[in-house]
Coordinates of C-alpha atoms in Angstrom, one line a residue:
Chain A
X1 CA 5.3 42.2 4.9
X2 CA 6.4 45.8 4.0
X3 CA 4.3 48.5 2.4
X4 CA 5.9 48.0 -1.0
X5 CA 4.7 44.4 -1.5
X6 CA 2.2 44.2 -4.4
X7 CA -1.4 43.4 -3.4
X8 CA -1.1 40.1 -5.3
X9 CA 2.1 39.1 -3.6
X10 CA 0.6 40.0 -0.2
X11 CA -2.5 37.8 -1.0
X12 CA -0.6 34.8 -2.4
X13 CA 2.3 34.7 0.0
X14 CA 0.1 35.5 2.9
X15 CA -2.2 32.6 2.1
X16 CA 0.8 30.3 1.4
X17 CA 2.4 31.1 4.8
X18 CA -0.9 30.7 6.6
X19 CA -1.6 27.3 5.1
X20 CA 2.0 26.2 5.7
X21 CA 1.7 27.1 9.4
X22 CA -1.7 25.6 9.7
X23 CA -0.4 22.4 8.2
X24 CA 2.5 22.3 10.7
X25 CA 0.2 22.9 13.6
X26 CA -2.4 20.5 12.5
X27 CA 0.0 17.5 12.2
X28 CA 2.3 18.8 15.0
X29 CA 5.2 18.6 12.5
X30 CA 8.3 17.3 14.2
X31 CA 11.7 18.7 13.8
X32 CA 12.9 15.5 12.1
X33 CA 9.9 15.7 9.6
X34 CA 10.6 19.4 9.0
X35 CA 14.3 18.6 8.4
X36 CA 13.3 15.8 6.0
X37 CA 11.2 18.3 4.1
X38 CA 14.2 20.7 3.9
X39 CA 16.4 17.9 2.5
X40 CA 13.7 16.9 0.1
X41 CA 13.4 20.4 -1.4
X42 CA 17.2 20.7 -1.7
X43 CA 17.3 17.3 -3.4
X44 CA 14.6 18.3 -5.9
X45 CA 16.6 21.2 -7.1
X46 CA 19.8 19.2 -7.0
X47 CA 18.4 16.7 -9.5
X48 CA 17.4 19.6 -11.7
X49 CA 20.8 21.1 -11.5
X50 CA 22.8 17.9 -11.9
X51 CA 20.8 16.9 -14.9
X52 CA 21.9 20.0 -16.8
X53 CA 18.5 21.5 -16.0
X54 CA 16.7 19.0 -18.2
X55 CA 15.0 17.1 -15.4
X56 CA 12.4 19.4 -13.9
X57 CA 11.8 17.6 -10.6
X58 CA 9.9 20.4 -8.9
X59 CA 7.4 20.3 -11.8
X60 CA 7.1 16.6 -11.4
X61 CA 6.5 16.9 -7.6
X62 CA 3.8 19.4 -8.1
X63 CA 2.2 17.0 -10.6
X64 CA 2.1 14.0 -8.3
X65 CA 0.7 16.2 -5.6
X66 CA -2.1 17.1 -8.0
X67 CA -1.2 20.8 -8.0
X68 CA -0.7 21.3 -11.7
X69 CA -4.0 19.7 -12.5
X70 CA -5.7 21.9 -10.0
X71 CA -4.1 25.0 -11.3
X72 CA -5.0 24.0 -14.8
X73 CA -8.6 23.5 -13.7
X74 CA -8.7 26.9 -12.1
X75 CA -7.4 28.5 -15.2
X76 CA -9.2 26.7 -18.0
X77 CA -12.4 25.1 -17.0
X78 CA -15.1 26.6 -19.1
X79 CA -18.6 25.3 -19.0
X80 CA -20.2 26.6 -22.1
X81 CA -23.8 27.7 -22.4
X82 CA -24.4 26.2 -25.8
X83 CA -24.3 22.5 -25.0
X84 CA -20.9 22.1 -26.7
X85 CA -17.8 22.2 -24.5
X86 CA -14.4 23.2 -25.7
X87 CA -11.7 20.5 -25.6
X88 CA -10.7 19.9 -22.0
X89 CA -7.2 21.0 -21.0
X90 CA -4.7 18.8 -19.2
X91 CA -1.4 19.5 -17.7
X92 CA 1.6 20.7 -19.8
X93 CA 4.0 18.3 -18.0
X94 CA 7.8 18.8 -17.9
X95 CA 8.5 17.6 -21.5
X96 CA 7.2 20.3 -23.8
X97 CA 9.9 22.1 -25.8
X98 CA 9.7 25.5 -27.3
X99 CA 12.0 24.3 -30.1
X100 CA 9.8 21.8 -31.9
X101 CA 10.1 22.5 -35.7
X102 CA 7.2 23.3 -38.0
X103 CA 6.4 20.3 -40.3
X104 CA 4.1 20.0 -43.3
X105 CA 0.7 18.3 -43.0
X106 CA 1.1 14.7 -44.2
X107 CA 4.6 14.6 -42.8
X108 CA 5.8 12.6 -39.8
X109 CA 7.3 13.4 -36.4
X110 CA 9.1 10.1 -36.4
X111 CA 12.7 11.1 -37.1
X112 CA 14.2 8.0 -35.4
X113 CA 12.2 4.9 -36.0
X114 CA 11.9 2.8 -32.9
X115 CA 11.7 -1.0 -32.7
X116 CA 8.2 -1.5 -31.5
X117 CA 6.7 1.7 -32.6
X118 CA 3.2 1.4 -34.1
X119 CA 2.7 4.1 -36.7
X120 CA -0.5 6.0 -36.6
X121 CA -2.1 8.6 -38.9
X122 CA -3.4 11.2 -36.7
X123 CA -5.8 13.8 -38.2
X124 CA -8.8 16.0 -37.4
X125 CA -10.4 19.4 -37.6
X126 CA -9.9 22.4 -35.3
X127 CA -13.2 24.3 -34.9
X128 CA -14.8 27.2 -33.2
X129 CA -16.9 26.5 -30.1
X130 CA -19.4 29.2 -30.9
X131 CA -19.9 29.0 -34.7
X132 CA -18.8 25.4 -35.3
X133 CA -16.7 26.8 -38.2
X134 CA -13.3 25.3 -38.9
X135 CA -10.3 27.4 -37.8
X136 CA -7.6 27.6 -40.5
X137 CA -4.0 28.5 -39.5
X138 CA -4.2 27.1 -36.0
X139 CA -0.9 25.7 -34.7
X140 CA -1.1 22.1 -33.7
X141 CA 1.9 21.3 -31.5
X142 CA 2.4 17.6 -30.7
X143 CA 5.0 15.8 -28.5
X144 CA 5.2 12.3 -27.3
X145 CA 7.6 9.7 -25.8
X146 CA 9.0 7.0 -28.1
X147 CA 8.1 3.3 -27.8
X148 CA 10.6 2.9 -25.0
X149 CA 8.7 5.5 -22.9
X150 CA 11.3 8.2 -23.2
X151 CA 11.3 11.7 -24.7
X152 CA 14.1 12.9 -27.0
X153 CA 16.1 14.6 -24.3
X154 CA 15.9 11.7 -21.9
X155 CA 17.2 9.4 -24.6
X156 CA 20.1 10.9 -26.6
X157 CA 21.4 7.4 -27.5
X158 CA 18.4 6.6 -29.5
X159 CA 16.8 9.9 -30.4
X160 CA 17.9 13.1 -32.1
X161 CA 16.6 16.4 -30.9
X162 CA 12.9 17.0 -31.8
X163 CA 12.3 13.4 -32.5
X164 CA 8.5 12.9 -32.0
X165 CA 7.9 16.6 -31.8
X166 CA 6.4 18.9 -34.4
X167 CA 4.1 21.8 -35.1
X168 CA 1.5 21.7 -37.9
X169 CA -0.7 24.4 -39.2
X170 CA -4.4 23.6 -40.0
X171 CA -5.3 24.1 -43.6
X172 CA -8.2 26.1 -45.2
X173 CA -10.7 23.5 -43.8
X174 CA -9.2 23.6 -40.3
X175 CA -7.6 20.2 -40.9
X176 CA -4.3 18.8 -39.7
X177 CA -2.8 15.4 -40.4
X178 CA 0.5 13.7 -39.8
X179 CA 2.1 10.4 -38.7
X180 CA 3.1 9.7 -35.1
X181 CA 3.3 6.6 -32.9
X182 CA 0.6 5.0 -30.8
X183 CA 1.7 6.2 -27.4
X184 CA 3.4 4.0 -24.8
X185 CA 2.7 4.0 -21.0
X186 CA 5.8 4.9 -19.0
X187 CA 7.0 5.3 -15.4
X188 CA 8.2 8.5 -13.9
X189 CA 11.9 8.3 -13.1
X190 CA 12.4 6.0 -10.1
X191 CA 15.7 7.4 -8.9
X192 CA 14.8 10.7 -7.4
X193 CA 12.8 12.6 -4.8
X194 CA 9.5 12.3 -6.7
X195 CA 9.7 8.5 -6.6
X196 CA 10.6 8.6 -2.9
X197 CA 7.4 10.7 -2.3
X198 CA 5.3 8.2 -4.3
X199 CA 6.7 5.3 -2.3
X200 CA 5.9 7.1 1.0
X201 CA 2.3 7.3 -0.3
X202 CA 2.3 3.7 -1.6
X203 CA 1.5 4.9 -5.1
X204 CA 2.8 3.6 -8.4
X205 CA 4.8 5.9 -10.8
X206 CA 3.0 5.0 -14.0
X207 CA 1.5 7.4 -16.5
X208 CA -1.0 6.0 -18.9
X209 CA 0.1 6.2 -22.6
X210 CA -0.6 9.6 -23.9
X211 CA 0.0 12.1 -26.7
X212 CA 0.6 15.7 -25.7
X213 CA -1.0 18.5 -27.8
X214 CA -1.0 22.2 -27.6
X215 CA -3.4 23.9 -30.1
X216 CA -3.2 27.7 -30.5
X217 CA -4.5 30.5 -32.6
X218 CA -4.3 34.2 -32.0
X219 CA -8.1 34.7 -32.0
X220 CA -8.8 31.7 -29.6
X221 CA -8.0 30.5 -26.1
X222 CA -5.2 28.0 -26.6
X223 CA -5.7 24.4 -25.5
X224 CA -2.9 22.3 -23.9
X225 CA -4.0 18.7 -23.4
X226 CA -3.3 15.0 -23.6
X227 CA -5.0 12.1 -25.3
X228 CA -5.2 8.6 -23.9
X229 CA -5.9 5.2 -25.6
X230 CA -9.1 3.8 -24.1
X231 CA -7.6 0.4 -23.3
X232 CA -4.7 1.8 -21.2
X233 CA -4.6 0.1 -17.7
X234 CA -3.4 3.3 -15.9
X235 CA -6.3 5.6 -16.9
X236 CA -7.9 5.4 -13.4
X237 CA -4.8 5.9 -11.4
X238 CA -2.7 8.2 -13.5
X239 CA 0.1 9.3 -11.2
X240 CA -0.4 13.0 -12.2
X241 CA -4.2 13.1 -12.3
X242 CA -4.4 14.4 -15.8
X243 CA -7.0 12.0 -17.4
X244 CA -10.5 13.4 -18.3
X245 CA -13.3 11.6 -20.1
X246 CA -13.3 13.6 -23.3
X247 CA -9.5 13.0 -23.7
X248 CA -9.8 9.2 -23.9
X249 CA -9.7 8.2 -27.5
X250 CA -10.0 5.2 -29.8
X251 CA -7.1 4.2 -32.1
X252 CA -8.5 2.2 -35.1
X253 CA -6.8 -0.1 -37.6
X254 CA -6.0 1.7 -40.8
X255 CA -6.3 0.0 -44.2
X256 CA -4.9 1.2 -47.5
X257 CA -2.1 3.4 -46.2
X258 CA 1.3 1.6 -46.3
X259 CA 2.8 4.2 -44.0
X260 CA 0.7 3.4 -41.0
X261 CA -1.2 0.6 -39.3
X262 CA -3.4 2.8 -37.0
X263 CA -5.5 5.9 -37.3
X264 CA -6.6 8.4 -34.8
X265 CA -9.3 11.0 -35.6
X266 CA -9.3 13.8 -33.0
X267 CA -11.2 17.1 -33.4
X268 CA -10.3 20.0 -31.2
X269 CA -12.8 22.7 -30.2
X270 CA -11.4 26.1 -29.2
X271 CA -13.3 28.9 -27.4
X272 CA -12.9 32.4 -28.8
X273 CA -10.3 34.5 -27.0
X274 CA -12.9 36.8 -25.3
X275 CA -15.4 34.0 -24.6
X276 CA -16.5 34.1 -21.0
X277 CA -18.8 31.1 -20.6
X278 CA -19.2 30.0 -17.1
X279 CA -16.0 29.5 -15.1
X280 CA -15.9 26.7 -12.6
Chain B
X1 CA -2.6 6.7 -1.1
X2 CA -2.1 2.9 -1.0
X3 CA -2.7 0.6 2.0
X4 CA 1.1 0.4 2.8
X5 CA 1.5 4.0 3.6
X6 CA 2.3 4.5 7.3
X7 CA -0.4 6.2 9.4
X8 CA 2.0 9.1 10.0
X9 CA 2.8 9.6 6.3
X10 CA -0.9 9.4 5.5
X11 CA -1.7 12.1 8.1
X12 CA 1.2 14.4 7.3
X13 CA 1.2 14.1 3.5
X14 CA -2.6 14.2 3.4
X15 CA -2.7 17.4 5.4
X16 CA 0.1 18.9 3.3
X17 CA -1.7 18.1 0.0
X18 CA -5.0 19.4 1.4
X19 CA -3.5 22.7 2.5
X20 CA -1.6 23.0 -0.8
X21 CA -4.8 22.6 -2.7
X22 CA -6.8 24.9 -0.4
X23 CA -4.1 27.6 -0.9
X24 CA -4.3 27.3 -4.7
X25 CA -8.1 27.5 -4.7
X26 CA -8.2 30.3 -2.1
X27 CA -5.9 32.6 -4.2
X28 CA -6.9 31.1 -7.6
X29 CA -3.3 30.5 -8.3
X30 CA -2.5 31.2 -11.9
X31 CA -0.4 29.0 -14.2
X32 CA 2.3 31.7 -14.3
X33 CA 2.4 31.9 -10.5
X34 CA 2.5 28.1 -10.2
X35 CA 5.3 27.9 -12.8
X36 CA 7.2 30.7 -10.9
X37 CA 6.9 28.5 -7.8
X38 CA 8.3 25.5 -9.7
X39 CA 11.2 27.5 -10.9
X40 CA 11.7 28.8 -7.4
X41 CA 11.9 25.3 -5.9
X42 CA 14.4 24.2 -8.5
X43 CA 16.5 27.3 -7.9
X44 CA 16.5 26.6 -4.2
X45 CA 18.1 23.2 -4.7
X46 CA 20.3 24.4 -7.4
X47 CA 22.0 26.9 -5.1
X48 CA 22.5 24.1 -2.6
X49 CA 24.0 21.9 -5.3
X50 CA 26.2 24.5 -6.9
X51 CA 27.5 25.6 -3.5
X52 CA 29.0 22.2 -2.9
X53 CA 26.0 21.5 -0.5
X54 CA 27.2 24.1 2.0
X55 CA 24.5 26.6 1.3
X56 CA 21.2 25.1 2.6
X57 CA 18.8 27.4 0.8
X58 CA 15.7 25.3 1.6
X59 CA 16.5 25.6 5.3
X60 CA 16.8 29.4 4.9
X61 CA 13.5 29.6 3.0
X62 CA 11.7 27.7 5.7
X63 CA 13.2 30.1 8.2
X64 CA 12.1 33.3 6.5
X65 CA 8.6 31.8 6.2
X66 CA 8.7 31.3 10.0
X67 CA 8.4 27.5 9.7
X68 CA 11.5 26.5 11.6
X69 CA 10.5 28.7 14.5
X70 CA 7.0 27.3 14.5
X71 CA 8.2 23.7 14.4
X72 CA 10.7 24.5 17.2
X73 CA 7.8 25.9 19.3
X74 CA 5.7 22.9 18.7
X75 CA 8.6 20.6 19.8
X76 CA 10.1 22.5 22.7
X77 CA 7.8 24.9 24.4
X78 CA 7.5 23.7 28.0
X79 CA 5.6 25.7 30.5
X80 CA 6.8 24.6 33.8
X81 CA 4.6 24.3 36.8
X82 CA 7.3 25.5 39.2
X83 CA 7.5 29.2 38.4
X84 CA 10.9 28.6 36.7
X85 CA 11.0 28.1 33.0
X86 CA 13.7 26.2 31.1
X87 CA 15.8 28.2 28.7
X88 CA 13.8 29.0 25.6
X89 CA 14.8 27.3 22.4
X90 CA 15.4 29.0 19.1
X91 CA 16.0 27.7 15.7
X92 CA 19.2 25.7 14.8
X93 CA 19.7 27.7 11.5
X94 CA 21.8 26.4 8.6
X95 CA 25.2 26.9 10.1
X96 CA 25.6 24.4 12.9
X97 CA 28.4 21.9 12.3
X98 CA 28.7 18.4 13.8
X99 CA 32.5 18.8 13.5
X100 CA 33.1 21.5 16.1
X101 CA 36.1 20.4 18.3
X102 CA 36.0 20.0 22.1
X103 CA 38.0 22.7 23.8
X104 CA 39.1 23.3 27.4
X105 CA 37.2 25.7 29.6
X106 CA 39.1 29.0 29.7
X107 CA 40.1 28.5 26.1
X108 CA 39.0 30.5 23.1
X109 CA 37.0 29.7 19.9
X110 CA 38.8 32.5 18.1
X111 CA 41.3 30.6 15.8
X112 CA 41.6 33.5 13.3
X113 CA 41.5 36.9 14.9
X114 CA 39.3 39.3 12.9
X115 CA 40.0 43.1 12.5
X116 CA 37.0 44.5 14.4
X117 CA 36.3 41.6 16.7
X118 CA 35.5 42.5 20.3
X119 CA 36.6 39.7 22.5
X120 CA 34.2 38.6 25.2
X121 CA 34.5 36.2 28.2
X122 CA 31.4 34.2 28.1
X123 CA 30.6 32.1 31.2
X124 CA 27.7 30.7 33.2
X125 CA 26.2 27.8 35.0
X126 CA 24.0 25.0 33.5
X127 CA 21.4 23.9 36.1
X128 CA 18.5 21.6 36.6
X129 CA 15.0 23.1 36.2
X130 CA 13.5 21.0 39.0
X131 CA 16.2 20.9 41.7
X132 CA 18.2 24.1 40.8
X133 CA 21.3 22.0 41.1
X134 CA 24.2 22.5 38.7
X135 CA 24.7 20.0 35.9
X136 CA 28.3 18.8 35.6
X137 CA 29.4 17.3 32.3
X138 CA 26.9 19.1 30.1
X139 CA 28.2 19.8 26.6
X140 CA 28.0 23.5 25.7
X141 CA 28.3 23.8 21.9
X142 CA 28.8 27.3 20.6
X143 CA 29.0 28.7 17.0
X144 CA 29.0 32.3 15.7
X145 CA 29.8 34.4 12.7
X146 CA 33.0 36.4 12.7
X147 CA 33.1 40.2 12.8
X148 CA 32.4 40.3 9.0
X149 CA 29.1 38.5 9.6
X150 CA 30.3 35.2 8.0
X151 CA 30.7 31.7 9.3
X152 CA 33.8 29.7 8.7
X153 CA 32.6 27.8 5.7
X154 CA 31.2 30.9 4.1
X155 CA 34.6 32.6 4.4
X156 CA 37.5 30.3 3.5
X157 CA 39.7 33.2 2.7
X158 CA 39.7 34.5 6.2
X159 CA 38.7 31.6 8.4
X160 CA 40.0 28.1 9.0
X161 CA 37.5 25.3 9.6
X162 CA 36.0 25.4 13.0
X163 CA 37.0 29.0 13.6
X164 CA 34.4 30.4 16.1
X165 CA 33.1 26.9 16.9
X166 CA 33.7 24.8 19.9
X167 CA 32.3 22.4 22.5
X168 CA 33.0 22.8 26.2
X169 CA 32.1 20.6 29.1
X170 CA 30.7 22.0 32.3
X171 CA 32.9 21.4 35.3
X172 CA 31.9 19.9 38.7
X173 CA 30.0 23.2 39.6
X174 CA 28.1 23.1 36.2
X175 CA 30.2 26.0 35.0
X176 CA 31.5 26.7 31.5
X177 CA 33.8 29.6 30.5
X178 CA 35.6 30.6 27.3
X179 CA 36.4 33.5 25.0
X180 CA 34.4 34.4 21.9
X181 CA 33.4 37.5 20.0
X182 CA 30.6 39.9 20.7
X183 CA 28.4 38.9 17.8
X184 CA 27.8 40.9 14.7
X185 CA 24.5 41.4 12.8
X186 CA 24.5 40.1 9.3
X187 CA 22.4 39.9 6.2
X188 CA 21.2 36.6 4.7
X189 CA 22.8 36.1 1.3
X190 CA 21.3 38.5 -1.2
X191 CA 22.1 36.6 -4.4
X192 CA 19.6 33.7 -4.3
X193 CA 16.0 32.6 -4.1
X194 CA 15.6 33.4 -0.3
X195 CA 16.4 37.1 -1.0
X196 CA 14.1 37.2 -4.0
X197 CA 11.3 36.0 -1.7
X198 CA 12.1 38.6 0.9
X199 CA 12.0 41.3 -1.7
X200 CA 8.6 40.1 -2.9
X201 CA 7.4 40.6 0.7
X202 CA 9.3 44.0 1.1
X203 CA 11.2 42.6 4.0
X204 CA 14.9 43.2 5.0
X205 CA 17.4 40.3 5.0
X206 CA 19.0 41.2 8.4
X207 CA 19.4 38.9 11.4
X208 CA 20.2 40.6 14.7
X209 CA 23.7 39.8 16.1
X210 CA 23.5 36.5 17.8
X211 CA 25.5 33.6 19.4
X212 CA 24.3 30.1 18.7
X213 CA 24.4 27.6 21.6
X214 CA 23.3 24.0 21.9
X215 CA 23.5 22.6 25.4
X216 CA 23.1 18.8 25.9
X217 CA 23.4 16.2 28.6
X218 CA 22.2 12.6 28.5
X219 CA 19.8 13.0 31.4
X220 CA 18.2 16.3 30.2
X221 CA 16.2 17.6 27.3
X222 CA 18.8 19.5 25.1
X223 CA 18.4 23.2 24.4
X224 CA 19.3 24.7 21.1
X225 CA 19.0 28.5 21.2
X226 CA 20.5 31.9 20.3
X227 CA 21.5 34.9 22.4
X228 CA 21.0 38.5 21.3
X229 CA 22.6 41.7 22.5
X230 CA 19.9 44.0 23.9
X231 CA 20.9 47.0 21.8
X232 CA 20.7 45.3 18.5
X233 CA 18.5 47.3 16.0
X234 CA 17.1 44.1 14.4
X235 CA 15.6 42.4 17.4
X236 CA 12.0 43.3 16.6
X237 CA 12.2 42.4 12.9
X238 CA 14.5 39.4 12.8
X239 CA 14.1 38.0 9.4
X240 CA 13.8 34.4 10.7
X241 CA 11.6 35.2 13.8
X242 CA 13.9 33.6 16.3
X243 CA 14.1 36.3 19.1
X244 CA 12.5 35.6 22.4
X245 CA 12.6 37.8 25.5
X246 CA 14.7 35.5 27.7
X247 CA 17.3 35.2 25.0
X248 CA 18.1 39.0 24.9
X249 CA 21.3 39.5 27.0
X250 CA 23.6 42.3 28.3
X251 CA 27.2 42.3 27.4
X252 CA 29.2 44.2 30.0
X253 CA 32.6 45.9 30.0
X254 CA 35.2 43.6 31.6
X255 CA 38.0 44.9 33.7
X256 CA 41.2 43.1 34.8
X257 CA 41.3 40.5 32.1
X258 CA 43.8 41.4 29.4
X259 CA 42.3 38.8 27.0
X260 CA 38.9 40.4 26.7
X261 CA 37.1 43.7 26.8
X262 CA 33.6 42.4 27.4
X263 CA 31.8 39.8 29.5
X264 CA 28.6 37.8 29.1
X265 CA 27.2 35.8 32.0
X266 CA 24.5 33.4 30.8
X267 CA 23.0 30.6 32.7
X268 CA 21.1 27.8 31.1
X269 CA 18.3 25.8 32.7
X270 CA 17.6 22.4 31.3
X271 CA 14.5 20.2 32.0
X272 CA 15.0 16.6 32.9
X273 CA 14.7 14.2 30.0
X274 CA 11.4 12.7 31.3
X275 CA 9.9 16.1 32.4
X276 CA 6.5 16.6 31.0
X277 CA 5.5 20.1 32.3
X278 CA 2.7 21.5 30.2
X279 CA 3.2 21.5 26.5
X280 CA 1.9 24.5 24.5

């Protein structure tokens, strides 16, 4: 590399190239295998391109190789020194949208009711790791697949843009509440390079049912994570390795609210922006 | 991985994933850097897709990272025990075509004369590493860029398909001869992900001038390689690391042939198909 490379680029790309070469030497990579890899990389971007850039296959590949979860761990794992841990992070995944609208507490993210959707009142408090105080004005961004396992932009026949997406602001008591669906397990797409790779590894393409959330506030470290029903059969073998113990939750039957049959109470703990804690 | 994974897939993908994770841990890869990598991979395949699949950007990326040269070394390096070495291999590159036509010895691969092309009579003998005997009936496949540094399918305005490509068969004495151009150094494309990567490493995008050849015969190990003029300024810093000492050649002035101003004599030595030699 030339003298004008930044120190970080020199470190990162140098390490990447070294590991790539070590890998090839270690397994004595054949020309056919290398060529298969080249075709694979082209196919990944081709799916992205031909989907109108809505299907982020490179993101998905890095997820099934466990890379996003690892990077997430490196970036976010805080072991607190107070006995209370902040809410664990989990991967963003390829379906977050910057365009989700703000909605009022008590509202619903269900724009397009789905046949088997089980409506759930989700609510909780966002609080400060250090003081335990509630955090008013935090943005609680939620997105989820519909009862057919598809997100809005995968399913234009049944869903309008921003169906099952929304941003809520916590009130004076740090509370948020809204209606959503009990989540549904789904398979990653089975017609592209990521599924080919899973098949080569004899792995299934299932993600456990989950709700994505991203909770942010200017004074706190944001938390992007996912919540999983405790009875989901795919928790142990999540194809993208994103399940953590404190993210497994209990949906409970709800009485006395004609709008929903289930309830989920989930509290989020954020660490202050400058909190160091112990990094993993 | 599941029990139905092949042993080879388990080995190769296991090693790939381990090195990928080791790399991320070693450099403490940030989320932004990981995301830049995801976009990069999508962009690589996008160029491939949008070029009508003629621009194999994943191949090019693996070349500038030195991976194709390494894989080529692992596959082909034979150290003979006789004091004579077979002709060194070099990378195939992304411009070989399976459609090159057979042409007669003494013919030319120049279908579309180019302004500054210097015509060269290229000739030589293909012989057996062990016996030194000539090999009749070997296929000598050659491809090269025109004097503007572009291959036929990069340059449809100036070149017809298979311009500067051709296959020749060695005669009874193992000889081949035909007319081509003195090769021209060229830059890799500077409008895509591979050039972005080179810029991050402060590296130039130049390949030294070269002629690609692929010499095959059913009874011998084939040889895919490239030949470089000795006075080329990019020999030491070839952007794809494909130059080897025995592939640097001398073009000489040619007298008495009105069809060409230069001559290149290049002999190729092939190892028998079952020859073991010593592998690197």
